[in-house]
Tab-separated table of C-alpha atoms in Angstrom:
chain	number	residue	atom	x	y	z
F	1335	MET	CA	-28.964	14.126	33.276
F	1336	ILE	CA	-31.995	11.856	33.643
F	1337	ARG	CA	-31.260	8.174	33.743
F	1338	THR	CA	-33.749	5.663	32.479
F	1339	ILE	CA	-33.612	1.971	33.151
F	1340	ASN	CA	-34.726	-0.345	30.420
F	1341	THR	CA	-37.008	-2.939	31.972
F	1342	ASP	CA	-37.522	-4.743	28.665
F	1343	ARG	CA	-35.143	-7.711	28.851
F	1344	HIS	CA	-35.227	-8.142	25.066
F	1345	MET	CA	-33.614	-4.948	23.808
F	1346	SER	CA	-33.142	-4.767	20.084
F	1347	PRO	CA	-29.483	-5.131	19.056
F	1348	SER	CA	-30.025	-2.165	16.723
F	1349	ILE	CA	-30.156	0.048	19.834
F	1350	PHE	CA	-26.879	-0.986	21.491
F	1351	LEU	CA	-24.723	-2.345	18.646
F	1352	PRO	CA	-23.964	1.139	17.250
F	1353	VAL	CA	-22.798	2.128	20.756
F	1354	VAL	CA	-20.568	-0.957	20.997
F	1355	ARG	CA	-19.186	-0.272	17.531
F	1356	GLU	CA	-18.403	3.386	18.347
F	1357	LEU	CA	-16.865	2.458	21.705
F	1358	VAL	CA	-14.534	-0.037	20.024
F	1359	ARG	CA	-13.660	2.354	17.198
F	1360	SER	CA	-12.955	5.148	19.700
F	1361	TYR	CA	-10.730	2.874	21.762
F	1362	GLN	CA	-8.858	1.714	18.656
F	1363	ALA	CA	-8.287	5.311	17.521
F	1364	PHE	CA	-7.108	6.262	21.015
F	1365	GLU	CA	-4.698	3.314	21.105
F	1366	LEU	CA	-3.289	4.053	17.631
F	1367	ALA	CA	-2.657	7.740	18.370
F	1368	SER	CA	-1.315	7.062	21.862
F	1369	ALA	CA	0.953	4.209	20.726
F	1370	ARG	CA	2.379	6.314	17.893
F	1371	HIS	CA	3.323	9.068	20.329
F	1372	ILE	CA	4.764	6.597	22.845
F	1373	ARG	CA	6.949	5.097	20.097
F	1374	GLU	CA	8.185	8.623	19.290
F	1375	LEU	CA	9.349	8.749	22.930
F	1376	GLY	CA	11.444	5.618	22.298
F	1377	LEU	CA	9.213	3.122	24.098
F	1378	THR	CA	6.612	0.512	23.284
F	1379	PRO	CA	3.174	0.941	24.893
F	1380	PRO	CA	3.806	-1.882	27.428
F	1381	GLN	CA	7.203	-0.365	28.325
F	1382	PHE	CA	5.570	3.035	28.817
F	1383	ASP	CA	2.891	1.395	30.977
F	1384	ILE	CA	5.590	-0.054	33.263
F	1385	ILE	CA	7.593	3.205	33.428
F	1386	ALA	CA	4.436	5.246	34.120
F	1387	THR	CA	3.264	2.817	36.811
F	1388	LEU	CA	6.629	2.730	38.588
F	1389	GLY	CA	7.205	6.478	38.301
F	1390	ASN	CA	7.080	8.404	41.576
F	1391	THR	CA	6.973	5.149	43.572
F	1392	PRO	CA	9.699	3.327	45.489
F	1393	GLY	CA	8.877	0.314	43.297
F	1394	MET	CA	6.662	-2.730	43.682
F	1395	ASN	CA	6.686	-6.480	43.340
F	1396	CYS	CA	5.785	-8.210	40.082
F	1397	LYS	CA	2.336	-9.188	41.298
F	1398	GLU	CA	1.443	-5.580	42.148
F	1399	LEU	CA	2.919	-4.350	38.880
F	1400	GLY	CA	0.868	-6.871	36.913
F	1401	GLU	CA	-2.310	-5.800	38.711
F	1402	LYS	CA	-1.697	-2.078	38.132
F	1403	THR	CA	-0.796	-2.314	34.439
F	1404	LEU	CA	-2.639	-3.554	31.397
F	1405	ILE	CA	0.050	-6.155	30.738
F	1406	THR	CA	-0.625	-9.883	31.013
F	1407	LYS	CA	1.633	-11.980	33.212
F	1408	GLY	CA	3.061	-13.812	30.197
F	1409	THR	CA	4.043	-10.552	28.507
F	1410	LEU	CA	5.269	-8.833	31.672
F	1411	THR	CA	8.503	-10.852	31.983
F	1412	GLY	CA	9.636	-10.012	28.444
F	1413	VAL	CA	8.854	-6.318	28.891
F	1414	LEU	CA	10.775	-6.280	32.176
F	1415	ASP	CA	13.711	-8.041	30.487
F	1416	ARG	CA	13.871	-5.363	27.770
F	1417	LEU	CA	13.605	-2.510	30.292
F	1418	THR	CA	16.376	-4.122	32.353
F	1419	ASP	CA	18.535	-4.412	29.219
F	1420	LYS	CA	17.958	-0.681	28.567
F	1421	GLY	CA	19.035	0.102	32.136
F	1422	LEU	CA	15.648	1.604	33.012
F	1423	ILE	CA	14.569	-0.769	35.784
F	1424	CYS	CA	16.263	-2.962	38.332
F	1425	ARG	CA	15.056	-6.201	39.885
F	1426	SER	CA	15.846	-7.407	43.366
F	1427	THR	CA	14.734	-10.184	45.675
F	1428	PRO	CA	13.491	-8.955	49.049
F	1429	PRO	CA	15.095	-10.911	51.911
F	1430	GLU	CA	11.712	-11.342	53.625
F	1431	ASP	CA	10.145	-13.062	50.580
F	1432	ARG	CA	12.657	-14.753	48.319
F	1433	ARG	CA	9.876	-15.921	45.969
F	1434	SER	CA	9.004	-12.325	45.119
F	1435	ILE	CA	10.777	-9.987	42.714
F	1436	PHE	CA	10.851	-6.260	43.495
F	1437	ILE	CA	10.964	-3.881	40.513
F	1438	CYS	CA	12.008	-0.231	40.650
F	1439	LEU	CA	13.168	2.444	38.242
F	1440	THR	CA	16.868	3.121	37.945
F	1441	PRO	CA	18.002	6.771	37.888
F	1442	ALA	CA	17.863	6.567	34.076
F	1443	GLY	CA	14.340	5.134	34.289
F	1444	GLU	CA	13.239	7.878	36.659
F	1445	ALA	CA	14.705	10.508	34.311
F	1446	LEU	CA	12.824	8.950	31.388
F	1447	PHE	CA	9.616	8.956	33.440
F	1448	GLN	CA	10.115	12.645	34.305
F	1449	GLN	CA	10.457	13.417	30.575
F	1450	ALA	CA	8.040	10.964	28.916
F	1451	PHE	CA	5.056	11.008	31.247
F	1452	PRO	CA	4.425	14.788	31.124
F	1453	ALA	CA	5.072	14.764	27.366
F	1454	HIS	CA	2.449	12.082	26.832
F	1455	LEU	CA	-0.058	13.852	29.086
F	1456	GLN	CA	0.491	17.024	27.063
F	1457	PHE	CA	-0.043	15.055	23.841
F	1458	LEU	CA	-3.340	13.625	25.148
F	1459	GLU	CA	-4.429	16.981	26.559
F	1460	ALA	CA	-4.143	18.525	23.094
F	1461	ILE	CA	-6.480	15.865	21.686
F	1462	PHE	CA	-8.988	15.945	24.530
F	1463	GLY	CA	-8.807	19.746	24.399
F	1464	ARG	CA	-10.638	19.600	21.067
F	1465	LEU	CA	-13.765	18.696	23.059
F	1466	GLN	CA	-15.832	21.005	25.230
F	1467	PRO	CA	-15.534	20.444	29.002
F	1468	THR	CA	-19.256	19.627	29.147
F	1469	THR	CA	-18.770	16.956	26.474
F	1470	LEU	CA	-15.901	15.418	28.446
F	1471	ASN	CA	-18.017	15.435	31.595
F	1472	ASP	CA	-20.932	13.788	29.774
F	1473	LEU	CA	-18.583	11.170	28.301
F	1474	GLN	CA	-17.162	10.381	31.722
F	1475	THR	CA	-20.639	10.023	33.230
F	1476	SER	CA	-21.837	7.813	30.377
F	1477	LEU	CA	-18.743	5.596	30.466
F	1478	GLN	CA	-19.069	5.209	34.244
F	1479	ALA	CA	-22.692	4.105	33.824
F	1480	LEU	CA	-21.661	1.609	31.134
F	1481	ARG	CA	-18.835	0.216	33.287
F	1482	GLN	CA	-21.174	-0.122	36.267
F	1483	ALA	CA	-23.690	-2.048	34.143
F	1484	PHE	CA	-20.974	-4.510	33.163
F	1485	GLU	CA	-19.688	-4.737	36.742
F	1486	GLN	CA	-23.195	-5.625	37.926
F	1487	GLU	CA	-23.191	-8.473	35.414
F	1488	ILE	CA	-19.787	-9.664	36.587
F	1489	GLU	CA	-20.883	-9.622	40.227
F	1490	ALA	CA	-24.176	-11.423	39.508
């Protein structure tokens, strides 16, 4: 794949707006399909995010969990409360840092992870399997280039 760099600082919006529009529409379609399947598994998308992040780990503190998930700090507490009420996670205070809260899956939470995570991967695999491997590779390369362009702006 040959990459070209646009040196014209005044790119016409008609060139990139269709890309932005399709990126947003693709993300929205992904989220709708994914969320529907996650709800069929008996979880909300934020709950699944927490279960998937904690799965196969000994647990982590709230700060780490917030950094590794797509859940805002304000939403995280409520999601953790609901998962605690369902008996899927437990919270503890480490003796070495009493200001921190450690979160881990309970045995029921680990069992749910072992069932739900592979099921959701299989669901997504069926959708992504509709595309040719070369198309997926091209998409990954293009999305990486787009992300890097935005990261360069953030770092500037």
